[in-house]
Short mmCIF file of C-alpha atoms and ligand atoms in Angstrom, two decimals:
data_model
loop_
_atom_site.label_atom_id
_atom_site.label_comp_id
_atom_site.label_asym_id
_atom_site.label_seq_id
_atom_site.Cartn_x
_atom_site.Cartn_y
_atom_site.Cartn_z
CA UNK A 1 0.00 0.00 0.00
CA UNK A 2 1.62 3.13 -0.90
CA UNK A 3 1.78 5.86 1.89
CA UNK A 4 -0.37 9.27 1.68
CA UNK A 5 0.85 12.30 3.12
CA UNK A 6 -2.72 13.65 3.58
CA UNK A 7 -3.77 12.89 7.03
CA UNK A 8 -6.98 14.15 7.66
CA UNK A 9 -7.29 15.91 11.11
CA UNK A 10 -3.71 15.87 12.21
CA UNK A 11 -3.70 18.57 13.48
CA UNK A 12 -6.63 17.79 15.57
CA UNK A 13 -4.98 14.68 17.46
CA UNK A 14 -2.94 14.94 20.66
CA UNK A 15 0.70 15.14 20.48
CA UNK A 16 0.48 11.50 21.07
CA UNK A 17 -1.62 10.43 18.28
CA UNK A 18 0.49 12.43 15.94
CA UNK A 19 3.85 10.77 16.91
CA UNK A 20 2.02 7.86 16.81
CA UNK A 21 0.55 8.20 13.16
CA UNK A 22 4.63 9.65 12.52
CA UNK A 23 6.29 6.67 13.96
CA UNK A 24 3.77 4.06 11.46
CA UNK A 25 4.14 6.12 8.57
CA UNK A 26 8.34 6.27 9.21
CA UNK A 27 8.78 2.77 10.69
CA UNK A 28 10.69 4.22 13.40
CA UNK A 29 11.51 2.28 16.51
CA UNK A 30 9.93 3.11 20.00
CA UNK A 31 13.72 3.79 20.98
CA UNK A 32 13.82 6.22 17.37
CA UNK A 33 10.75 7.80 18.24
CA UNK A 34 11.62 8.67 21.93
CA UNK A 35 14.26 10.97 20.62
CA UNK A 36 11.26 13.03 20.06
CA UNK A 37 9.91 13.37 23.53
CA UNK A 38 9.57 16.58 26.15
CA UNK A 39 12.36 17.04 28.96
CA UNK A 40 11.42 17.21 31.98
CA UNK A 41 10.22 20.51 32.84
CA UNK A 42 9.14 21.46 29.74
CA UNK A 43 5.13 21.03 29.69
CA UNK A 44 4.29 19.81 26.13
CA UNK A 45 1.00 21.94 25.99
CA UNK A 46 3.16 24.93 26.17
CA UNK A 47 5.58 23.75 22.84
CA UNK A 48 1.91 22.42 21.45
CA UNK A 49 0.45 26.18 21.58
CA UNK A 50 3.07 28.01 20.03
CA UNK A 51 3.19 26.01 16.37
CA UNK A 52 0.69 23.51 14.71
CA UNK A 53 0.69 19.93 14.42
CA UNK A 54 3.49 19.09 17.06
CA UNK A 55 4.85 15.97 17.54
CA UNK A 56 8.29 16.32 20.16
CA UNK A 57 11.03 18.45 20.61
CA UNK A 58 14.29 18.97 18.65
CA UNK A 59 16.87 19.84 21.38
CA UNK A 60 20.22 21.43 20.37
CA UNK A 61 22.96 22.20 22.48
CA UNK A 62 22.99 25.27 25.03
CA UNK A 63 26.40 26.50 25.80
CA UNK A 64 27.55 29.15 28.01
CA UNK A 65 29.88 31.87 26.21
CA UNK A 66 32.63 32.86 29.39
CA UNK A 67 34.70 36.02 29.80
CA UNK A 68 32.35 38.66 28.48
CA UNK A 69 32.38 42.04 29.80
CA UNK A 70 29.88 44.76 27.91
CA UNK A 71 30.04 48.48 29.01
CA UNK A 72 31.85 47.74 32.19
CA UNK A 73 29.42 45.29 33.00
CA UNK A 74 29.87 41.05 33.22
CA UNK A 75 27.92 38.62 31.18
CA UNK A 76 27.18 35.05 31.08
CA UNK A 77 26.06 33.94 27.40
CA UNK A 78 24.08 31.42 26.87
CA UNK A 79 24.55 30.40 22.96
CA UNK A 80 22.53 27.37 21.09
CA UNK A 81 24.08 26.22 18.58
CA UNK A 82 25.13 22.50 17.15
CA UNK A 83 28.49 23.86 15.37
CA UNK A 84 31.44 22.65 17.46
CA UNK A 85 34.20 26.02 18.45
CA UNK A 86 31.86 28.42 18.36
CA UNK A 87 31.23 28.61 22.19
CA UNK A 88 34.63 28.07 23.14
CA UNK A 89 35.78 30.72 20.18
CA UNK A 90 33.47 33.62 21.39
CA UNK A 91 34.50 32.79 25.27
CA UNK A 92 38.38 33.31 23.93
CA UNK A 93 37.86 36.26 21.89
CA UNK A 94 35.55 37.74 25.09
CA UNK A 95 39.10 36.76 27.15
CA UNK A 96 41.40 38.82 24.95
CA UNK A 97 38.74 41.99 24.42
CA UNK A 98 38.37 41.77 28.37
CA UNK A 99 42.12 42.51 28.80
CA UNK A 100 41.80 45.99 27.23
CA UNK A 101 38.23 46.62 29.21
CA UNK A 102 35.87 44.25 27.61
CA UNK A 103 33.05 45.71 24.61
CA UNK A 104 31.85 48.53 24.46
CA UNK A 105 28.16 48.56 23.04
CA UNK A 106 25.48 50.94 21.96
CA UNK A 107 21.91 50.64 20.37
CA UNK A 108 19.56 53.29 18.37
CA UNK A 109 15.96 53.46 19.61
CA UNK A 110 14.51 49.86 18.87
CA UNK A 111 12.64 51.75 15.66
CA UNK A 112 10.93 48.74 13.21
CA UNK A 113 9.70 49.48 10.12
CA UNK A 114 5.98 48.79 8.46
CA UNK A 115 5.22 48.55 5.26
CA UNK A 116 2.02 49.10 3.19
CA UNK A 117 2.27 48.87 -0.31
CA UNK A 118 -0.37 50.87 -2.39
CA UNK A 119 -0.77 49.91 -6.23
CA UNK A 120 -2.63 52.12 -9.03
CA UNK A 121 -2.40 55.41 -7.92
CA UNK A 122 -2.63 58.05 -10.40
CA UNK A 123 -0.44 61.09 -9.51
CA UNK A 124 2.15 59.75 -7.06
CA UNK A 125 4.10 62.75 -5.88
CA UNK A 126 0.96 64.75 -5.47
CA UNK A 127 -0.39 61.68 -3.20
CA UNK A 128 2.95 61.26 -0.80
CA UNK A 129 2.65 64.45 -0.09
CA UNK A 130 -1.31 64.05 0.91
CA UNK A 131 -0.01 61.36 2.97
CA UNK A 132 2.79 63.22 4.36
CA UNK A 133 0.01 66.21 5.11
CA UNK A 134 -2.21 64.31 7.55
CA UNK A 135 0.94 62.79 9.63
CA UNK A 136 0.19 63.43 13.25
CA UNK A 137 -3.51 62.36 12.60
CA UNK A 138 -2.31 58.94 11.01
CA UNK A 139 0.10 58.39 13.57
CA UNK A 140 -2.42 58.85 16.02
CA UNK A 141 -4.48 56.55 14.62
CA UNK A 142 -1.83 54.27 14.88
CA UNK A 143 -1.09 54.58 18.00
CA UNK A 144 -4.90 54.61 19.33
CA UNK A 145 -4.30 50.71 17.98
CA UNK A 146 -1.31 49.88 20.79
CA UNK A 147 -2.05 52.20 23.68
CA UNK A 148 0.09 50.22 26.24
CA UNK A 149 3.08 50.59 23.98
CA UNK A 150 2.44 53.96 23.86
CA UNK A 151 2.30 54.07 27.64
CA UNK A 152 5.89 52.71 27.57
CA UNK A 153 7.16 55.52 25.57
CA UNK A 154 6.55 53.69 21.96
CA UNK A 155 4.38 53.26 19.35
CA UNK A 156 4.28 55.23 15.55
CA UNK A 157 6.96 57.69 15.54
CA UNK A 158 7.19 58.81 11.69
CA UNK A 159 5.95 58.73 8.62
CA UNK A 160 7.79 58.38 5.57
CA UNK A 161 6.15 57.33 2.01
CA UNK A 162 8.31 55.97 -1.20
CA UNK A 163 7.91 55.82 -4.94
CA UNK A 164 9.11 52.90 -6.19
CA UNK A 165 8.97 52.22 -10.11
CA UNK A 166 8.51 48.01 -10.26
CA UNK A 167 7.70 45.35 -13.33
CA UNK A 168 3.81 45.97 -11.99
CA UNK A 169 4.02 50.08 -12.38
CA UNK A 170 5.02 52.67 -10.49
CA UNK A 171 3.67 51.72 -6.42
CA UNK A 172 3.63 54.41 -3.74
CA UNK A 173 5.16 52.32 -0.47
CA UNK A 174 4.06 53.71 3.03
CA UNK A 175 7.20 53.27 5.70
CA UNK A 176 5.65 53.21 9.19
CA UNK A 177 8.23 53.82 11.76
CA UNK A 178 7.15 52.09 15.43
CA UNK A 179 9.45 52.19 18.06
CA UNK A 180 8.57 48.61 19.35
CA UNK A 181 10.35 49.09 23.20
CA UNK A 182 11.13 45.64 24.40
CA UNK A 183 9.11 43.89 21.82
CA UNK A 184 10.61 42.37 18.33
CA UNK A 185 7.66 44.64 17.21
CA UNK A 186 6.06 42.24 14.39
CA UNK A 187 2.42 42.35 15.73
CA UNK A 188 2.37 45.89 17.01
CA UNK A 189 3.58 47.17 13.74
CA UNK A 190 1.63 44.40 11.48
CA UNK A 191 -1.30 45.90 13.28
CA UNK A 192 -0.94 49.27 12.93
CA UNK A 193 0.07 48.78 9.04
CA UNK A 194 -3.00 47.30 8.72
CA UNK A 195 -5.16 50.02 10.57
CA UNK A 196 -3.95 52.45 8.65
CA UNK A 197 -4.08 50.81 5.14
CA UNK A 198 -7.81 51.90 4.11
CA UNK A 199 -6.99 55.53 4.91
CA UNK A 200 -3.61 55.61 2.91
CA UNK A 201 -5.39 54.12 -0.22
CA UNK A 202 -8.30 56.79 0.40
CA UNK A 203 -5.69 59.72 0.34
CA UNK A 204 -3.85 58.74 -2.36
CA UNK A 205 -6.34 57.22 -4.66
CA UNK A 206 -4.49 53.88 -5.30
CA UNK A 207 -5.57 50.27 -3.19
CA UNK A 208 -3.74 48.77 -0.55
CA UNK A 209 -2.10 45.23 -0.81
CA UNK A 210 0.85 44.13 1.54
CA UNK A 211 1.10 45.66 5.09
CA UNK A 212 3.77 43.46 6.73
CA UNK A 213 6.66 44.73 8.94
CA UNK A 214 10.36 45.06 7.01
CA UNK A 215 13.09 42.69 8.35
CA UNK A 216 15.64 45.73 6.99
CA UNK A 217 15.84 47.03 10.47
CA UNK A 218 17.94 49.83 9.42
CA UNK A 219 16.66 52.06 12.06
CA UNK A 220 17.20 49.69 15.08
CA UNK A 221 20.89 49.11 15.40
CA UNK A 222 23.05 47.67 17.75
CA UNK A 223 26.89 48.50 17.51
CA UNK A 224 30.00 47.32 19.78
CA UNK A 225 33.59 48.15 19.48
CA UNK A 226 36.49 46.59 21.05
CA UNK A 227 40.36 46.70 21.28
CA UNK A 228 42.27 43.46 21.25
CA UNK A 229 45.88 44.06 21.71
CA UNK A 230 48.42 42.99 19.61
CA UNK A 231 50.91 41.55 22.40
CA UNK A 232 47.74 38.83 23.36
CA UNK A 233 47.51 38.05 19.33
CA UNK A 234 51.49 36.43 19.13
CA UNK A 235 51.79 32.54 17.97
CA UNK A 236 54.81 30.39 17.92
CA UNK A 237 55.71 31.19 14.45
CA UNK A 238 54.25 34.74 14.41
CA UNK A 239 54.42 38.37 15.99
CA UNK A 240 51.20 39.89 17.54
CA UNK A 241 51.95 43.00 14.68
CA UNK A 242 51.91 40.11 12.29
CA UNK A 243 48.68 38.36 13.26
CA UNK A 244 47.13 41.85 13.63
CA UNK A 245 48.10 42.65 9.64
CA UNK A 246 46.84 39.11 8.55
CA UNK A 247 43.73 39.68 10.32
CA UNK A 248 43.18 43.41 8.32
CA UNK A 249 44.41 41.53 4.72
CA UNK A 250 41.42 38.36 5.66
CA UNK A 251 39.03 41.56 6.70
CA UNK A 252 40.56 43.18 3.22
CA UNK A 253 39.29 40.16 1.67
CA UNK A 254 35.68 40.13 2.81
CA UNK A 255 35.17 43.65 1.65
CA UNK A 256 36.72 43.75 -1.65
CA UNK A 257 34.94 40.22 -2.71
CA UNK A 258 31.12 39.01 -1.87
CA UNK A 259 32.10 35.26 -2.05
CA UNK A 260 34.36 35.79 1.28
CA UNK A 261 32.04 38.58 2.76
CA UNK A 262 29.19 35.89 2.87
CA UNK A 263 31.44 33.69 5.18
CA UNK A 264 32.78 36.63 6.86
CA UNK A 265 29.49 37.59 7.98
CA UNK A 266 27.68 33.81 8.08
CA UNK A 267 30.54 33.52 11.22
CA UNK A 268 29.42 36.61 12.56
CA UNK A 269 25.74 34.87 12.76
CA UNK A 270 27.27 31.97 14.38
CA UNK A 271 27.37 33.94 17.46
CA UNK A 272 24.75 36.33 17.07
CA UNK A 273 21.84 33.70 16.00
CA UNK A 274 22.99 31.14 18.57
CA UNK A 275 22.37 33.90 21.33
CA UNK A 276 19.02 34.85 19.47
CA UNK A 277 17.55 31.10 19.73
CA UNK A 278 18.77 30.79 23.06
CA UNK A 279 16.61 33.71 24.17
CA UNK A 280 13.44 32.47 21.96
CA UNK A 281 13.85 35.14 19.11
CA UNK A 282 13.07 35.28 15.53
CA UNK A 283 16.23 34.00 14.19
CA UNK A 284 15.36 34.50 10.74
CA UNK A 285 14.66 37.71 11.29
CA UNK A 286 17.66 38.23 12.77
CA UNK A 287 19.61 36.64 9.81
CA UNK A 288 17.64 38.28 7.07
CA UNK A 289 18.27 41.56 8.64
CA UNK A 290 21.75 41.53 9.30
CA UNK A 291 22.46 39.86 5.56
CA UNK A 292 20.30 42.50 3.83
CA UNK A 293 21.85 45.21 5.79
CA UNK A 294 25.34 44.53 4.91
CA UNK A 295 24.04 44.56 1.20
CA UNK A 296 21.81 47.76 1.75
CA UNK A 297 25.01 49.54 3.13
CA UNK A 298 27.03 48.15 -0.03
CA UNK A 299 24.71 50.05 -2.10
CA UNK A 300 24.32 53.23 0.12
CA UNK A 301 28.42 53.62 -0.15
CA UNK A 302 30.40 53.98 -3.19
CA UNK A 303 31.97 50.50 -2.75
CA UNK A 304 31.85 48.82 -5.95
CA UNK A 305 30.37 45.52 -4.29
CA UNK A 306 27.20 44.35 -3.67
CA UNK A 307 28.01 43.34 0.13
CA UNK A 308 29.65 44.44 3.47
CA UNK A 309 31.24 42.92 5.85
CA UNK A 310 29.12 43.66 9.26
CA UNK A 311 32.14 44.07 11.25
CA UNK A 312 35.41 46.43 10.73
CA UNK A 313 38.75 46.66 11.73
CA UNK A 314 41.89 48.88 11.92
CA UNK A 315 44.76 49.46 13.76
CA UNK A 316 45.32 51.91 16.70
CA UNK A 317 48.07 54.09 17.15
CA UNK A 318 49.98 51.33 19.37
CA UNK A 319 49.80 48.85 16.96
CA UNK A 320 46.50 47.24 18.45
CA UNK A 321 43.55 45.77 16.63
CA UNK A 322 40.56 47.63 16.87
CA UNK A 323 37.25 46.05 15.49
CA UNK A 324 33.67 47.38 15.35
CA UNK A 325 30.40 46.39 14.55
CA UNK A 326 27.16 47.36 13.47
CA UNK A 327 24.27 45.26 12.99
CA UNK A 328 20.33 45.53 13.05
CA UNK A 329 19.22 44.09 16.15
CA UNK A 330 15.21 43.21 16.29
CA UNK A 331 15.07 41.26 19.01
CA UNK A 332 12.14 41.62 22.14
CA UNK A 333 11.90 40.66 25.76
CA UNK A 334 8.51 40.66 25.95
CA UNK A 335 5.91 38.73 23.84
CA UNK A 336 6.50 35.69 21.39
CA UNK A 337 8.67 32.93 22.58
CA UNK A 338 11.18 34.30 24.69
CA UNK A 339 8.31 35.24 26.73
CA UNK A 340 6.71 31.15 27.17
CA UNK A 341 9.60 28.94 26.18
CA UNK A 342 10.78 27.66 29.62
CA UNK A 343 14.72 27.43 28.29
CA UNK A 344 14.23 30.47 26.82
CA UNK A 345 13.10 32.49 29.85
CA UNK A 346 16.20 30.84 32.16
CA UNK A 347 18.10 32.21 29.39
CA UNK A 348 17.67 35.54 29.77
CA UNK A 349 17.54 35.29 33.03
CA UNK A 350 21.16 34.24 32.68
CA UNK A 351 22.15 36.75 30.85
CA UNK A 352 20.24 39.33 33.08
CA UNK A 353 19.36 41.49 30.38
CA UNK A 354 16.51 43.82 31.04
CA UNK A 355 15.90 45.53 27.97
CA UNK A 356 15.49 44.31 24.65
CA UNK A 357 18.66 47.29 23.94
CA UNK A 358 20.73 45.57 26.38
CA UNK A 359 20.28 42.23 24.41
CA UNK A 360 21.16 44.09 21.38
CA UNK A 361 24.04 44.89 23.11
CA UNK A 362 24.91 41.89 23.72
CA UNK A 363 24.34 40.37 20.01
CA UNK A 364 26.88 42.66 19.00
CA UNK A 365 29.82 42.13 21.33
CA UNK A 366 29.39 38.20 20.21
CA UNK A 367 28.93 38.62 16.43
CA UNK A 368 31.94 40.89 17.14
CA UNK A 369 33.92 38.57 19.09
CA UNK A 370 32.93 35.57 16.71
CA UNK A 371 34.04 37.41 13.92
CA UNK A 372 38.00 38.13 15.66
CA UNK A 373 38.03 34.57 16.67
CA UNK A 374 37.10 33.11 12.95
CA UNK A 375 39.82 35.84 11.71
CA UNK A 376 42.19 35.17 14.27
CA UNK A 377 42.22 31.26 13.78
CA UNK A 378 41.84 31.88 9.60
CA UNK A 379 44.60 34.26 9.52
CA UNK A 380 47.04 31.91 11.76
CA UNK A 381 47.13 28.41 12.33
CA UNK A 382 43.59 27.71 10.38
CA UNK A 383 39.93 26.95 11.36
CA UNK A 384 40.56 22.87 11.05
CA UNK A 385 42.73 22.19 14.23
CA UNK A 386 39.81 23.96 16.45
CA UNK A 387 37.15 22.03 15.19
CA UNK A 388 38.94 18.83 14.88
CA UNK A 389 38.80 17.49 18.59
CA UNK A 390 34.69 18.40 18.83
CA UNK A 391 34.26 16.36 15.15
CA UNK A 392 36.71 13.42 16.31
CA UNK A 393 34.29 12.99 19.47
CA UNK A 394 31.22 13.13 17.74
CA UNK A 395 32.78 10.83 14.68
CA UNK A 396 34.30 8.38 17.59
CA UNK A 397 30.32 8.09 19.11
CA UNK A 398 28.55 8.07 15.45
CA UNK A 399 30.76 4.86 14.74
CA UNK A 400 29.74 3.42 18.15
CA UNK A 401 32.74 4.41 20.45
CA UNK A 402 31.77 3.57 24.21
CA UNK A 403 32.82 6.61 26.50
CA UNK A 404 35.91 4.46 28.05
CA UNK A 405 36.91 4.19 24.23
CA UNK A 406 35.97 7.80 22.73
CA UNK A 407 39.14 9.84 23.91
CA UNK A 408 41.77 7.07 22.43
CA UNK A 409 39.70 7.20 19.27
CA UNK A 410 39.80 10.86 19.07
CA UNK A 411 43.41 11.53 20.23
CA UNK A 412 44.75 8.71 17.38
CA UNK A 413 42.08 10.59 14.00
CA UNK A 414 43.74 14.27 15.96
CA UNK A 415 46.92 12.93 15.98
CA UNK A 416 46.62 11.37 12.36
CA UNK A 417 44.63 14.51 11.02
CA UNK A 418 42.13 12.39 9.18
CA UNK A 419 38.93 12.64 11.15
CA UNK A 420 36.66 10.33 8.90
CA UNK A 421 33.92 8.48 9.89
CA UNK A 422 35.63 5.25 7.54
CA UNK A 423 38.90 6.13 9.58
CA UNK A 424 36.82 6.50 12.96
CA UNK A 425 35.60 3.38 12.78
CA UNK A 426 38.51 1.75 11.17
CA UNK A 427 40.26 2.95 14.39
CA UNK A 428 37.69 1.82 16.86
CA UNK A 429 38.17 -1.61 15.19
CA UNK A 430 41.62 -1.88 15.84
CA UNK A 431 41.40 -0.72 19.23
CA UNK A 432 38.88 -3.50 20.50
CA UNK A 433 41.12 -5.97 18.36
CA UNK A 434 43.58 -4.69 20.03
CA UNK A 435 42.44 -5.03 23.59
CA UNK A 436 41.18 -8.04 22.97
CA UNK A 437 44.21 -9.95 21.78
C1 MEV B 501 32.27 28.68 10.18
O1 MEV B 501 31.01 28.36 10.71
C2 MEV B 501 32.48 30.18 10.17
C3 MEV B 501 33.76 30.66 9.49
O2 MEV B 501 33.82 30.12 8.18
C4 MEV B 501 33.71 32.16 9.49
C5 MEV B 501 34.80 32.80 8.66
O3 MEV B 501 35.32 32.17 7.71
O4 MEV B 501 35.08 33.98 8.94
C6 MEV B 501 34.97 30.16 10.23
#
């Protein structure tokens, strides 16, 4: 009988029935299918109201970044993430930053951005400026929809309306700027974009069709700077001056040429998204944000690229490497995940945050301090030796490695620099032969 897909009610049945129905239609064994099941602690009804048609939970790894010190102020970050060296990267970079006083972080207002995009309108410049004309009544509208934002010093802020030409005609786009507080800001401003839609098509003539917040958080920005001095940056083979002018030719790199900027700033997200899951944010939001930023400031600067690297470095006047950092940072305290999600709320707890700025803050010290690491291991000795131990261990237990036999597994693929599951288990082999004869 061949399997259907279409299972009528799923999402009706308890979270039972549906791992039930999963586990048939998969074969899976009952020991496969418990790797699906709650921790303790963790209520399933909670996980079962915040998406549809659950069946478990996918647990990742939550690891504590060490060493971090933000405006004169101690953190402990909690980071989830399944990429081995990331944790123990930001926690070393956080070490050497902390020797010349730690980061040193700011944020904009949390400002989001709301769009409503209006189609047909006859005389476009004569209808932004209609628009433009009735701003403190529209904005008051907006905010009549979110009055205990408001009462926290939030809500619509500014107006701003675009022309856009487009394959579909000329469209007049409404920007809607919300200064969302503590919250990420998606259903305050979703809401108030879609208050205020009717009236915008009524004063400019046209009709309304999307009204959906903009993940190009240009307006809410988080930045950090810190100095990490050259004397802490020496190897055995190379001077701290020298490490510090490899690090600005790999930076060179990533802004003359997209194809290195994309891995430049995908290990800047290492540390910045595995702080945003760990504190139940939107981490595509985050992502798609900070990527189309770096391209949006590509094109607002005369750089003949298409992309940016979110970081930047130079060198001080003692020979020290300074790097910076700016990056959107939409993130909320209050509402959505972070607000329910039981790991999530220890989280921040952990990190003590108390504003949805001060977690900014924080995103930006650890992209910044991922990014130094990833430099400072690319531009000497070479991202592989770092990562090899974590892979060797989780090669030496994929291949079946008992704990009393993972460490002489690993230390022989480390030693032999061919970490391979064939060679893993090839090892492993040998080893019980070994102890056996
Ligand atoms: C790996 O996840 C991230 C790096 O590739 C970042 C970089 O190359 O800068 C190491």
């Amino acid at each position: 009988m061949t399997r259907s897909s279409e299972i009528p009610g799923f999402y009706r049945r308890s979270i039972a029935e549906r791992r039930a129905a999963v586990r048939e239609w998969a074969g899976l064994s009952e020991d496969e299918a418990r790797a699906f099941e709650f921790p303790p602690g963790v209520d399933p009804a909670t996980f079962d109201r915040m998406i549809e048609n659950v069946i478990g939970v996918m647990p990742i790894p939550l690891g504590i970044a060490t060493n971090f010190r933000i405006n004169g102020a101690d953190y402990l970050v909690p980071m989830a993430i399944e990429e081995p060296s990331v944790v123990a990267a930001a926690s070393n970079a956080a070490k050497v930053a902390r020797s010349s006083g730690g980061f040193f972080a700011q944020t904009t207002a949390p400002v989001m951005i709301g769009q409503v995009q209006i189609l047909d309108v006859p005389d476009p410049v004569a209808a932004r400026l209609r628009v433009l004309d009735r701003k403190d009544e529209l904005l008051a509208a907006a905010n009549a929809k979110d009055p205990v934002l408001v009462k926290f010093g939030g809500g619509a802020k500014d107006l701003d309306v675009r022309i856009l030409p487009s394959a579909r005609g000329t469209m007049v786009v409404v920007h809607l700027l919300v200064d969302a507080r503590d919250a990420g800001g998606m259903n305050a401003v979703n809401t108030m974009c879609e208050a205020l839609a009717p009236e915008f098509a009524r004063l400019t003539g046209g009709r309304s069709v999307l009204r959906i917040i903009s993940n190009l958080a240009v307006h809410r920005l988080a930045r950090a700077h810190a100095t990490f001095p050259a004397d802490r940056l020496k190897t055995e083979t190379a001077s701290g001056a020298e490490v510090v002018d490899a690090i600005l030719d790999a930076y060179a790199l990533a802004v003359a040429d997209p194809f290195r900027c994309a891995t430049h700033n995908k290990g800047i997200m290492n540390g910045i998204s595995s702080v945003v899951i760990a504190t139940g944010n939107d981490f595509r939001a985050i992502e798609s944000g900070a990527h189309s930023y770096a391209a949006w400031r590509a094109g607002e600067s005369d750089a003949a690229t298409v992309i940016l690297p979110l970081t930047t470095y130079e060198k001080d006047k003692n020979g020290d490497l300074v790097g910076s950092i700016e990056v959107p940072a939409p993130v909320g305290l209050v509402g959505g995940a972070t607000a329910v999600h039981p790991t999530a709320k220890a989280n921040v707890k952990v990190l003590g945050v108390k504003t949805a700025r001060e977690l900014g803050q924080v995103l930006a010290a650890v992209g910044l301090a991922q990014n130094f690491a990833a430099l400072r291991a690319l531009a000497t000795e070479g991202i592989q030796r770092g990562h090899m131990e974590l892979h060797a261990r989780n090669l030496a237990a994929s291949v079946g490695a008992r704990p009393d036999e993972v460490d002489r597994v690993v230390e022989r693929l480390v030693k032999e620099r061919q970490i391979r599951f064939d060679r893993a288990k090839e090892v492993l082999d040998e080893l019980r032969r070994g102890s056996a004869g």
